[in-house]
Short mmCIF file of C-alpha atoms in Angstrom, two decimals:
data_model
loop_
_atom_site.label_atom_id
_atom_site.label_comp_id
_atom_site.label_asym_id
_atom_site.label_seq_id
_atom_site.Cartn_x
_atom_site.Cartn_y
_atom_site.Cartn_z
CA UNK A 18 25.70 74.51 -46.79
CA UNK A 19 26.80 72.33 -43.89
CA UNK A 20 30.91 72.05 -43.00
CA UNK A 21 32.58 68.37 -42.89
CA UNK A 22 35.41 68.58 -39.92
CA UNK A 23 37.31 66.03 -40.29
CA UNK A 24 39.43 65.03 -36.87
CA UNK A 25 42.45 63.80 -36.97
CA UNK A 26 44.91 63.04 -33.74
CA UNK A 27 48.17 65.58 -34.39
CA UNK A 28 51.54 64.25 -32.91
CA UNK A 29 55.05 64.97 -33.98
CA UNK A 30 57.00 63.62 -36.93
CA UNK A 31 59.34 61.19 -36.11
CA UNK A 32 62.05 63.24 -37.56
CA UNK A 33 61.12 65.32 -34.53
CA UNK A 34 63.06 62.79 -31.98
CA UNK A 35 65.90 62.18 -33.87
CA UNK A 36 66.77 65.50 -34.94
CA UNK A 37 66.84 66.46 -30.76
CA UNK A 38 68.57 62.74 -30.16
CA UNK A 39 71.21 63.35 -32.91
CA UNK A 40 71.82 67.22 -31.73
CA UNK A 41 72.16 66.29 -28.13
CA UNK A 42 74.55 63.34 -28.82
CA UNK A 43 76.71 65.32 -31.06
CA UNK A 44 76.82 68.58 -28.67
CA UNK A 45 78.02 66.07 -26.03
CA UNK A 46 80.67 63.92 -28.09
CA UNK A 47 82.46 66.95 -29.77
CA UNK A 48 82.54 69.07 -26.97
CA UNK A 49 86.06 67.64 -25.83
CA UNK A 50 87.59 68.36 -29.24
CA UNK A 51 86.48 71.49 -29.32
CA UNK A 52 86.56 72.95 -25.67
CA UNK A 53 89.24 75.52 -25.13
CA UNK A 54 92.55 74.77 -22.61
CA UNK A 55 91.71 77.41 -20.32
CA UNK A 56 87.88 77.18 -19.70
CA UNK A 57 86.22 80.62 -18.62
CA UNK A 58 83.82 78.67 -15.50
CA UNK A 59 82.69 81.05 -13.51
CA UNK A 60 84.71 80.69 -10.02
CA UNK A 61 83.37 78.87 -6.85
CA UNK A 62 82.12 81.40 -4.31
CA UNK A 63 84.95 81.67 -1.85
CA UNK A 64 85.51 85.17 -0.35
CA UNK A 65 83.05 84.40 2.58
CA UNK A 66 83.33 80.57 2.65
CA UNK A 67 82.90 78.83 6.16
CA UNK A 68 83.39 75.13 4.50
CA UNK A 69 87.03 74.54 4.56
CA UNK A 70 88.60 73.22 1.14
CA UNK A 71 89.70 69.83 1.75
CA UNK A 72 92.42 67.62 -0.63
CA UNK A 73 90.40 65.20 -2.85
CA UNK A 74 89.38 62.13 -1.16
CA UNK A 75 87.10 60.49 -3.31
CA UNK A 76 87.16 60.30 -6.92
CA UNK A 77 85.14 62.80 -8.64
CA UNK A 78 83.81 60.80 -11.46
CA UNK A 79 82.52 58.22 -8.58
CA UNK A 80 80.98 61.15 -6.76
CA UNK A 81 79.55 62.70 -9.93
CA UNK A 82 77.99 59.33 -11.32
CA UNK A 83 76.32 58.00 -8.03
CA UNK A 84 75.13 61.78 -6.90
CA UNK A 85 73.53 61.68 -10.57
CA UNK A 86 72.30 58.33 -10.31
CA UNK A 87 70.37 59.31 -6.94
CA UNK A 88 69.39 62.86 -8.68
CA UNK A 89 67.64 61.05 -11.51
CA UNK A 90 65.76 58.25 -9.44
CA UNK A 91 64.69 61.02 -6.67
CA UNK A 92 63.02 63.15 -10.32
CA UNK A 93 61.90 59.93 -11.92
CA UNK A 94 59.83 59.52 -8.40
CA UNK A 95 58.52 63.43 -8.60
CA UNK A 96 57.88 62.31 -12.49
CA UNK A 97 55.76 59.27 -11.45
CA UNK A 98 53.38 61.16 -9.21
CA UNK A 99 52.83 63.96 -11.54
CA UNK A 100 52.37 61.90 -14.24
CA UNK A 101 49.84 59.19 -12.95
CA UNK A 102 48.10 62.28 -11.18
CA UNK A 103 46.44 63.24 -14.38
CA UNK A 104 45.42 59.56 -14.76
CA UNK A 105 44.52 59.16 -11.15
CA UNK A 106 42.18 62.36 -11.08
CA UNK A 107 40.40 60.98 -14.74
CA UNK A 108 40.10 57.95 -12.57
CA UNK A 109 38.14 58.96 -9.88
CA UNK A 110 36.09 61.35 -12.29
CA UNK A 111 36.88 64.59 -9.88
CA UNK A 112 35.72 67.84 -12.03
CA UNK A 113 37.93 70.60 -13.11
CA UNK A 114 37.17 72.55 -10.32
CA UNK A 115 38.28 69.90 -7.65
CA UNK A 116 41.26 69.00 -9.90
CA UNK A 117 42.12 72.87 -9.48
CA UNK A 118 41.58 72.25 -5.66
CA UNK A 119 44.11 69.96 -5.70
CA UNK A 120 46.67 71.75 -7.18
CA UNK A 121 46.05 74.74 -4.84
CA UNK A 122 46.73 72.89 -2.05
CA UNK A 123 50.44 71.98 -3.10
CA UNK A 124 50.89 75.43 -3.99
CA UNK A 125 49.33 76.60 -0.83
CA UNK A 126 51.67 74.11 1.21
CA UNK A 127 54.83 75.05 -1.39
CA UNK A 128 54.24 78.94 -0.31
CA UNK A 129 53.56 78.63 3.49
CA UNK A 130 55.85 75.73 4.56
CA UNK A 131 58.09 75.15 1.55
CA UNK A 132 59.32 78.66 2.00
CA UNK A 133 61.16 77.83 4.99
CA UNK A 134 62.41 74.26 4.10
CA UNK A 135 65.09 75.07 2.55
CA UNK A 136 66.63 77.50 5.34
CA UNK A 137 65.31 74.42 7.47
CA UNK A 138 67.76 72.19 4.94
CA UNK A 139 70.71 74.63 5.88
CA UNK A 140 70.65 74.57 9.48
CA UNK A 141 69.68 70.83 9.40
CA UNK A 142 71.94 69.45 6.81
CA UNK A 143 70.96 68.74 2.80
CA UNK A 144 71.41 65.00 3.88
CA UNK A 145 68.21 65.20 6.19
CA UNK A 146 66.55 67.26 3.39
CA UNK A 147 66.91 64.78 1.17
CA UNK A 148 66.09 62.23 3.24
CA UNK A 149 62.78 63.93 4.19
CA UNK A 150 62.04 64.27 0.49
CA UNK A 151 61.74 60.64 0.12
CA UNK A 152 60.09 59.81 3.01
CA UNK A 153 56.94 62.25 1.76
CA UNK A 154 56.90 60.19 -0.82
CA UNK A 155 56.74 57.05 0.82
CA UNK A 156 54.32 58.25 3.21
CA UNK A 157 52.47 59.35 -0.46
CA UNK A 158 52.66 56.22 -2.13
CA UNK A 159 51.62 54.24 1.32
CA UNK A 160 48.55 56.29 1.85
CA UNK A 161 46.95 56.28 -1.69
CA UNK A 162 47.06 52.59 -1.72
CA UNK A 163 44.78 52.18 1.29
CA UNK A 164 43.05 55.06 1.30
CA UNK A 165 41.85 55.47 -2.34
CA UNK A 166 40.94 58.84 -3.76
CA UNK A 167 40.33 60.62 -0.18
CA UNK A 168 43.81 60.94 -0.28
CA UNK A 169 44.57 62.94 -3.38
CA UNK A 170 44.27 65.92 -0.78
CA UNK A 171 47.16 64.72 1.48
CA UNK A 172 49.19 63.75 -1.29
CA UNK A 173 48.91 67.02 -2.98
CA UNK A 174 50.35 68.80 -0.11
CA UNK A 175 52.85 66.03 0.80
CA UNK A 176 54.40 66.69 -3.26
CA UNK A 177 54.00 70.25 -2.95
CA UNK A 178 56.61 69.94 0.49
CA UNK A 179 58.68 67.22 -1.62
CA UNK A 180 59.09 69.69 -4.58
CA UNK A 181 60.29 72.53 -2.40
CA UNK A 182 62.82 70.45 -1.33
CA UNK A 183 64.27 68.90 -4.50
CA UNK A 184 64.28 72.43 -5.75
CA UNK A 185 67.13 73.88 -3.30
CA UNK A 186 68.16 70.23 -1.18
CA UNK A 187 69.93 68.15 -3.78
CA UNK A 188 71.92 70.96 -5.64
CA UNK A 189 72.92 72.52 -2.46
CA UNK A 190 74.24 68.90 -0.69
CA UNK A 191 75.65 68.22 -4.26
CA UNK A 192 77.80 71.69 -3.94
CA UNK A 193 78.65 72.02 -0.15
CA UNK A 194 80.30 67.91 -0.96
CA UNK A 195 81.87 68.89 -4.23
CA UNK A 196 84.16 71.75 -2.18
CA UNK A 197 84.55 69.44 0.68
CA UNK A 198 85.64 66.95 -1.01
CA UNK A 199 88.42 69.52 -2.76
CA UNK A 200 87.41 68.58 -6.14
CA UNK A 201 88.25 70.95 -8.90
CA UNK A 202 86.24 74.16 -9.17
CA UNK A 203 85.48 74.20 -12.65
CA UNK A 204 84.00 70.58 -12.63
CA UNK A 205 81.28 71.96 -10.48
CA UNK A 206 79.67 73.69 -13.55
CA UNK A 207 79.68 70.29 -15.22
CA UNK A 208 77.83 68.77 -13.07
CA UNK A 209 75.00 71.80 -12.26
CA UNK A 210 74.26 71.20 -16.11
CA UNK A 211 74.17 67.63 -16.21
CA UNK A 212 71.08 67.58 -13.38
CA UNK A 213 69.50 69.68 -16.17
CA UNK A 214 70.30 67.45 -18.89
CA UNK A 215 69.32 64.09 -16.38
CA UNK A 216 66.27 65.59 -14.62
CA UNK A 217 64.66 66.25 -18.38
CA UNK A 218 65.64 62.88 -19.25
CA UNK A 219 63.29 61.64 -15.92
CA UNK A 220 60.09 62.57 -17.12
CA UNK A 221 60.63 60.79 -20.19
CA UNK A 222 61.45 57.46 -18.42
CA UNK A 223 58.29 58.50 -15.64
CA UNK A 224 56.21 59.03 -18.59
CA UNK A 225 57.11 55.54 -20.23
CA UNK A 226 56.89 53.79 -16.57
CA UNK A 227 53.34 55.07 -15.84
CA UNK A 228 51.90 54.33 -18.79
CA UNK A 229 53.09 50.73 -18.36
CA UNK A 230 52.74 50.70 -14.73
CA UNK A 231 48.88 52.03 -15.90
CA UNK A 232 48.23 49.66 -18.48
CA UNK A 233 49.92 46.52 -16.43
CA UNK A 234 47.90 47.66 -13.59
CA UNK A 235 43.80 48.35 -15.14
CA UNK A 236 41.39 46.33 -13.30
CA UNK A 237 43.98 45.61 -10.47
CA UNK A 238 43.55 49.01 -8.94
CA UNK A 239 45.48 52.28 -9.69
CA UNK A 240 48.15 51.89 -6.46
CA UNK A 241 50.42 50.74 -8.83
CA UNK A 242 52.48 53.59 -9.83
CA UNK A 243 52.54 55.25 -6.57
CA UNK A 244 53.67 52.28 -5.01
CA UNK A 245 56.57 52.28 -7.28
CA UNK A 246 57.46 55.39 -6.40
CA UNK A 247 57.84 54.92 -2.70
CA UNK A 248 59.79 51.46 -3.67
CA UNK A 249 62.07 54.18 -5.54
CA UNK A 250 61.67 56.24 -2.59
CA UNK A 251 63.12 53.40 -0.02
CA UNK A 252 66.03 52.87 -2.48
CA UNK A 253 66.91 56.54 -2.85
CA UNK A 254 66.86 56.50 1.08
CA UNK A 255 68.74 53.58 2.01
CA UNK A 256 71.68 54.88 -0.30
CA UNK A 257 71.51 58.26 1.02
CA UNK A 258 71.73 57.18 4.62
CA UNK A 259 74.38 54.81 3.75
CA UNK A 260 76.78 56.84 1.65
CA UNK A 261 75.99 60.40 1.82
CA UNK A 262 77.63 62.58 4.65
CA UNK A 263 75.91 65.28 6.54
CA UNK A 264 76.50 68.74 6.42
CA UNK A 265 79.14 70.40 9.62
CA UNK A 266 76.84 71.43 12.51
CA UNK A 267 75.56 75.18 11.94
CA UNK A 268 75.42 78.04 14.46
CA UNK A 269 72.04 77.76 15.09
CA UNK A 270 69.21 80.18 13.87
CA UNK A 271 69.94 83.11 15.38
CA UNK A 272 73.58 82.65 13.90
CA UNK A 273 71.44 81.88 10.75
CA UNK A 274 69.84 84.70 10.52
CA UNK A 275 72.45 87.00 10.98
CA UNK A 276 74.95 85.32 7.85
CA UNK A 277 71.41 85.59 6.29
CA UNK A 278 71.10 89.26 6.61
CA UNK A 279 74.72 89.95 6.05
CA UNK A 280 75.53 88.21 2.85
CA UNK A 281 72.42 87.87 1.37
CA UNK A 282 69.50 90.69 2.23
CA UNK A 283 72.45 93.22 1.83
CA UNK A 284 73.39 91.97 -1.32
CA UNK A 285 71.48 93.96 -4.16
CA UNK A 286 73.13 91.18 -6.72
CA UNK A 287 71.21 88.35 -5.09
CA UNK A 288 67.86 90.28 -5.20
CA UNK A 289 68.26 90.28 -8.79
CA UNK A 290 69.51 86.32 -8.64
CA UNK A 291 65.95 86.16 -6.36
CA UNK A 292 64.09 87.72 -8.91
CA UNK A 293 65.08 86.18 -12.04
CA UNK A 294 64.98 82.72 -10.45
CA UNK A 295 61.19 83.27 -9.44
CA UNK A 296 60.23 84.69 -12.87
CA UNK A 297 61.70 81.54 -14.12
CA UNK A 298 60.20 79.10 -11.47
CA UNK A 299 56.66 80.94 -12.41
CA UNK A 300 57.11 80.94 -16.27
CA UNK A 301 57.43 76.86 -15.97
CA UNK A 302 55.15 76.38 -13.39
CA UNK A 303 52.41 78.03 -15.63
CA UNK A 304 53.27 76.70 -18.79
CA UNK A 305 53.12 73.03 -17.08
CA UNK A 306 49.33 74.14 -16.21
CA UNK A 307 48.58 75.94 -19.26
CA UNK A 308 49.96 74.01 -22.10
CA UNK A 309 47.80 71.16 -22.98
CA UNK A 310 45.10 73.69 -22.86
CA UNK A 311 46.31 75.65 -24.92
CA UNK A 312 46.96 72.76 -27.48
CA UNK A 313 43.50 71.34 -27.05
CA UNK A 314 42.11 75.16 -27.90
CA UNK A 315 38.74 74.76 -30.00
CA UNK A 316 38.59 71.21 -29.99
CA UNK A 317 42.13 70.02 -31.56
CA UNK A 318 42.75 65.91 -31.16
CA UNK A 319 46.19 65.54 -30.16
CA UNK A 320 48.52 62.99 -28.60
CA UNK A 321 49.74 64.80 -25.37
CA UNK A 322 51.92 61.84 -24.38
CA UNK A 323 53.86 62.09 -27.54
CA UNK A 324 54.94 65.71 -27.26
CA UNK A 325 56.47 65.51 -23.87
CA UNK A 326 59.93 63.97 -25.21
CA UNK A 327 59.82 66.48 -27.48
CA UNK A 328 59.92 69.17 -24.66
CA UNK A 329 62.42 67.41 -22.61
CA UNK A 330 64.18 66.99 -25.47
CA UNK A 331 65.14 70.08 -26.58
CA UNK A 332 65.30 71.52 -22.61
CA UNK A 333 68.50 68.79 -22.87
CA UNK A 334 69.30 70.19 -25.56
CA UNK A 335 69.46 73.85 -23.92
CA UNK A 336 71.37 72.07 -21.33
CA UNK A 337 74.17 70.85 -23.20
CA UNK A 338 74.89 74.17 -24.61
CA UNK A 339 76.08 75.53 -21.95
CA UNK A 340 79.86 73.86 -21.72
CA UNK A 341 80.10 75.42 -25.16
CA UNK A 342 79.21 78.85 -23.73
CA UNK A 343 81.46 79.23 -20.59
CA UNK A 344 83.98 76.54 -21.12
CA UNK A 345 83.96 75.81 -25.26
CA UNK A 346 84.95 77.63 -28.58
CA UNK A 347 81.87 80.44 -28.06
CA UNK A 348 82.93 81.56 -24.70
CA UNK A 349 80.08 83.98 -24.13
CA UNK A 350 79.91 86.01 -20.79
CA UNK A 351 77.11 84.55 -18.66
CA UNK A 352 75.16 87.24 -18.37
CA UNK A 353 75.11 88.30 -22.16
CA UNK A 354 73.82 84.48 -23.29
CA UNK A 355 71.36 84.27 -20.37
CA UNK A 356 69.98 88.07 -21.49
CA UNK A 357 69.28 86.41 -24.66
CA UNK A 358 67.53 83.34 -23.37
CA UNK A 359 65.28 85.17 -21.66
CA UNK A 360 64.53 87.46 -24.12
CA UNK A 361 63.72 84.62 -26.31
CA UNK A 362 62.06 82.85 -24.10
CA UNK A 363 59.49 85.45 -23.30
CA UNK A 364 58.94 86.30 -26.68
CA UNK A 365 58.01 82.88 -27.51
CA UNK A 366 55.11 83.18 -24.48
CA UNK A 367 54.45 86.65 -25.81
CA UNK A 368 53.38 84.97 -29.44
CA UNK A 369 51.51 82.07 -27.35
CA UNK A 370 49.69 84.62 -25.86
CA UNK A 371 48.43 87.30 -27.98
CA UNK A 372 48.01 85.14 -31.45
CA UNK A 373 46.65 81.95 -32.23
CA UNK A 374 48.52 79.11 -33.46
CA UNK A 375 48.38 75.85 -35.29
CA UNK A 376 49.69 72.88 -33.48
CA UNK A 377 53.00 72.67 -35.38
CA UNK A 378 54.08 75.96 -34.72
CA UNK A 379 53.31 75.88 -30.74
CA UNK A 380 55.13 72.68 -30.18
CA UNK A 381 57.94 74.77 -32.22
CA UNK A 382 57.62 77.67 -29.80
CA UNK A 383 57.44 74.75 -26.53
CA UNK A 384 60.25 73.35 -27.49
CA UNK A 385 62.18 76.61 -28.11
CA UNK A 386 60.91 77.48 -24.71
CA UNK A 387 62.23 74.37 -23.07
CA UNK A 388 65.66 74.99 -24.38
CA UNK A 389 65.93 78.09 -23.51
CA UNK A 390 64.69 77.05 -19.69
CA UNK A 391 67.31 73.98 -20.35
CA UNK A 392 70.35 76.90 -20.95
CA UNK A 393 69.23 79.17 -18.35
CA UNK A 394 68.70 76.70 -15.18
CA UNK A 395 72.13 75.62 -14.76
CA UNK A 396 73.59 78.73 -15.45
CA UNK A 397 71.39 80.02 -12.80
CA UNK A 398 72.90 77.73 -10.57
CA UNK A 399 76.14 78.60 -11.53
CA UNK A 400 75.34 82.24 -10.40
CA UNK A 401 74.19 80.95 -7.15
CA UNK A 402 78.22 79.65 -6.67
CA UNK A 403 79.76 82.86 -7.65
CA UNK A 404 77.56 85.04 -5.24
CA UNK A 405 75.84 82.93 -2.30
CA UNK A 406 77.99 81.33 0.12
CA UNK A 407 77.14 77.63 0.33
CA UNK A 408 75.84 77.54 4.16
CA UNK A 409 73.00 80.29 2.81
CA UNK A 410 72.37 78.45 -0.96
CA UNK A 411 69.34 76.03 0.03
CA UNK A 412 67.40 79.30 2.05
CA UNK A 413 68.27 81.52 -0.66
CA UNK A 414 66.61 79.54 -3.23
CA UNK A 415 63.85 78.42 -1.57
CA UNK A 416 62.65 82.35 0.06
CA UNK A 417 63.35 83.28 -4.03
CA UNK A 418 60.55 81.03 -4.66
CA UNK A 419 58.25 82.33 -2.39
CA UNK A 420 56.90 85.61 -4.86
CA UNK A 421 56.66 82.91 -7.30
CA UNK A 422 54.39 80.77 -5.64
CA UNK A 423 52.11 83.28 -4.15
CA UNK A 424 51.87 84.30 -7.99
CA UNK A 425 51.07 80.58 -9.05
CA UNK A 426 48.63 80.58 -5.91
CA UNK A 427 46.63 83.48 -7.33
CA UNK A 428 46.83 82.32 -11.23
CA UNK A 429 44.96 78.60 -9.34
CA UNK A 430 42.10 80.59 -7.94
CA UNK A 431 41.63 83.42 -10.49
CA UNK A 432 41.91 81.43 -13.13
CA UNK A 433 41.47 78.10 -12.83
CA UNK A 434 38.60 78.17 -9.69
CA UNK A 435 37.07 81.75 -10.76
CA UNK A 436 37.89 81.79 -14.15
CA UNK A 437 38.29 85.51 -14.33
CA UNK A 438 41.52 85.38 -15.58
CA UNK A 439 41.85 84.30 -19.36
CA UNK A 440 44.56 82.51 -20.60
CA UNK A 441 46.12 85.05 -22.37
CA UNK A 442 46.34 87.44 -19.49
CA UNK A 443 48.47 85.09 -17.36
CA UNK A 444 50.44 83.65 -20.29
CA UNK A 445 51.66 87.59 -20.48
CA UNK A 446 52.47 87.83 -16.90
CA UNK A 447 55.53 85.00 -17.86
CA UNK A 448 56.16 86.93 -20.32
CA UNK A 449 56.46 90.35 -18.23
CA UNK A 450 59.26 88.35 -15.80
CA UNK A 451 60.97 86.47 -18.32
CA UNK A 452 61.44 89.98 -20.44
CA UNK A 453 62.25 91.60 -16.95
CA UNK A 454 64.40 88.82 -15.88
CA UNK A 455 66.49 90.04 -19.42
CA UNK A 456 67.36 93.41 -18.05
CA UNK A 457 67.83 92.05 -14.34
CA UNK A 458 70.87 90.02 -16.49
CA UNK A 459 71.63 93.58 -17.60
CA UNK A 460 72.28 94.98 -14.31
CA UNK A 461 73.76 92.08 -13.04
CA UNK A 462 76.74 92.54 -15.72
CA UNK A 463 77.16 96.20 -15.46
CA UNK A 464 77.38 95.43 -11.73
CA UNK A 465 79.99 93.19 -12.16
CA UNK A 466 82.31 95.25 -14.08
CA UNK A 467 81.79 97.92 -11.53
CA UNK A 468 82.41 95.63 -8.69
CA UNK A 469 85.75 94.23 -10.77
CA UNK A 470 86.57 97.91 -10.74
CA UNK A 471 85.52 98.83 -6.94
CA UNK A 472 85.44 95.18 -4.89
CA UNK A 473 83.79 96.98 -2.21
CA UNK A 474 80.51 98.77 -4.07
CA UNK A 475 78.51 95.95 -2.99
#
């Protein structure tokens, strides 16, 4: 007796998008009714502060909007290259073993000279970091539209440097300016949160701009987006050399290395702020390669491009909570929400991993995923200003990333290039650091108290 499959292309219910719109509006309008007189932010990290504290000079809401304005451009141009490079390898029909390639060459340039940008962004200045980060991707967007699809290679590494840098560069200039400019400590924590909320809302507006840059731009050649993105770039540049202002001149390396090795290697709190944030950095990075997939399992028709604003979605969503939880009506200790998040968050992969799922209930788990990544990122960041002094934030981040990339690294060539590594198996190694990255949150609040009780334990 023969079987009749019928096929059918899956994609959320439009109920989906405005039950996240609605959520995320109301979390934002009815948090000023609500949030308490005396907000519990964490404080600004100033027992070993070298930046001095300077009265307000420039308004913060200007400051907050236009850094914001240049945060969201600079992720709508990482958006625009990660999106059309899906299209761009389909284009040039390279198999799934040269599409793996490719990705192992960012990761390989992420782990061996990312590493270091970010200690390269400290003793330079954040402004020059960011700076650079644009210019990759003009250098990017220039290259692929003369020399085709030889330069996929290139380009691959040239993101993989840009990435490293928007990952430590544009929070840390965004925090060194906020305390030099003497603006309020506990607006800092606002705007940590908001990135979150704006860099989720980028890769719905890159999605939407390279599928119309894409379908504007079939039989004219595929340039199109990519050349967008470096006229982004050149924007994103000219503003930042125009209005942003450098970081004070350093003490060098060696002086580097020694605040390095003082306040941070010595510093068993941080190596647990290391840790968590390269569970976290994996967990994403894997579920970015893993998730389509994973949805596609056994032959499943499904409308990829529709379920993205449904992830970004609810990681705003995540995002938004967090005013509520340090500064609202909850007032939850950092540590005890972020435990939970975790936890959460790796027993959604846990359930991805070991049991299989119809579509509806793993864009449910994605999307509780997301959320919790939206809640914990900021508040990760938030750490960062309570225990690493500013001058030490962009190294610290990126040298936390390193484990985390050398882990991505291997998952590319086990997995993807040997295939000796199911699925499953490296869907529960996110799982292992997210649940590990729970008790790390553990530690770090029993330290706390005991360091409230002794200030020199640690």
């Amino acid at each position: 007796m023969g079987v009749v499959i019928e096929t059918d292309f899956w994609e959320p219910n439009t109920i989906s998008y405005l039950f996240l719109f609605l959520f995320c509006l109301s979390s934002l309008l009815l948090l000023p009714y609500f949030k308490t007189a005396s907000t519990r932010i964490i404080p600004v990290f100033d027992r070993r502060r070298m930046l001095p504290t300077a009265s307000p000079s420039v308004p913060f809401l200007h400051f907050q909007i236009w850094f914001l304005l240049v945060y969201f451009l600079c992720s709508v141009i990482e958006g625009l290259e990660y999106m059309f490079g899906q299209f761009e390898y389909d284009h040039y029909g390279l198999s799934r073993e040269w599409m793996v390639v490719a990705l192992t060459l960012g990761c390989a340039a992420s782990l061996l000279v990312g590493t270091f940008l970010g200690v390269l962004s400290d003793v330079i200045g954040h402004r020059k970091a960011c700076m650079l980060f644009c210019i990759l991707h003009i250098f990017t967007g220039v290259l692929k539209s003369v020399t085709n699809h030889q330069s996929i290679w290139v380009a691959s590494i040239c993101l993989g440097l840009a990435s490293s840098i928007s990952s430590c560069s544009f929070e840390t200039w965004m925090v060194a300016e906020h305390e030099k400019l003497g603006h309020r400590k506990e607006l800092l924590s606002e705007t940590l949160w908001l990135m979150t909320f704006f860099g989720a809302g980028s890769v719905v507006a890159s999605l939407v701009l390279t599928n119309s840059l894409a379908s504007w731009s079939a039989g004219k050649g595929i340039v199109l987006p990519s050349t967008a993105a470096a006229i982004l770039a050149m924007i994103c540049i000219a503003y930042i050399s125009r209005e942003w202002n450098g970081s004070p001149p350093t003490s060098g390396i060696r002086g580097y290395k020694m605040s390095f090795s003082a306040y941070i290697l010595s510093d068993k709190r941080i190596w647990l702020l290391a840790w968590v944030q390269a569970c976290l950095h994996f967990s994403v990075a894997i579920f970015w390669i893993l998730w389509s997939p994973t949805i596609v399992a056994d032959g499943r028709e499904v409308h990829l491009e529709m379920i993205y604003p449904c992830l970004m979605g609810a990681s705003m969503l995540g995002s938004t909570a967090v005013p509520w939880l340090i500064g609202g009506p909850l007032s939850v200790a950092m540590e005890d929400f972020l435990m939970g998040a975790f936890a959460i968050a790796g027993l959604v992969l846990s359930i991805v991993a070991f049991d299989y799922q119809e579509i509806g209930v793993l864009v449910t788990l994605f999307c509780i995923f997301h959320a919790c990544v939206g809640l914990i990122s900021p508040s990760l960041a938030i750490l960062r200003t309570t225990f690493v002094p500013i001058e030490l934030r962009a190294g610290m981040i990126s040298l936390s990333h390193a484990p985390a990339n050398a882990a991505i690294l291997f998952v590319l060539i086990e997995g993807g290039y040997h295939c000796s590594l199911g699925n499953a198996t490296i869907w529960a190694l996110s799982t292992f650091g997210l649940l590990t990255s729970a008790g790390c949150m553990h530690v770090l609040k029993r330290w706390r108290k005991q360091t409230q009780k002794d200030p020199h334990s640690f």
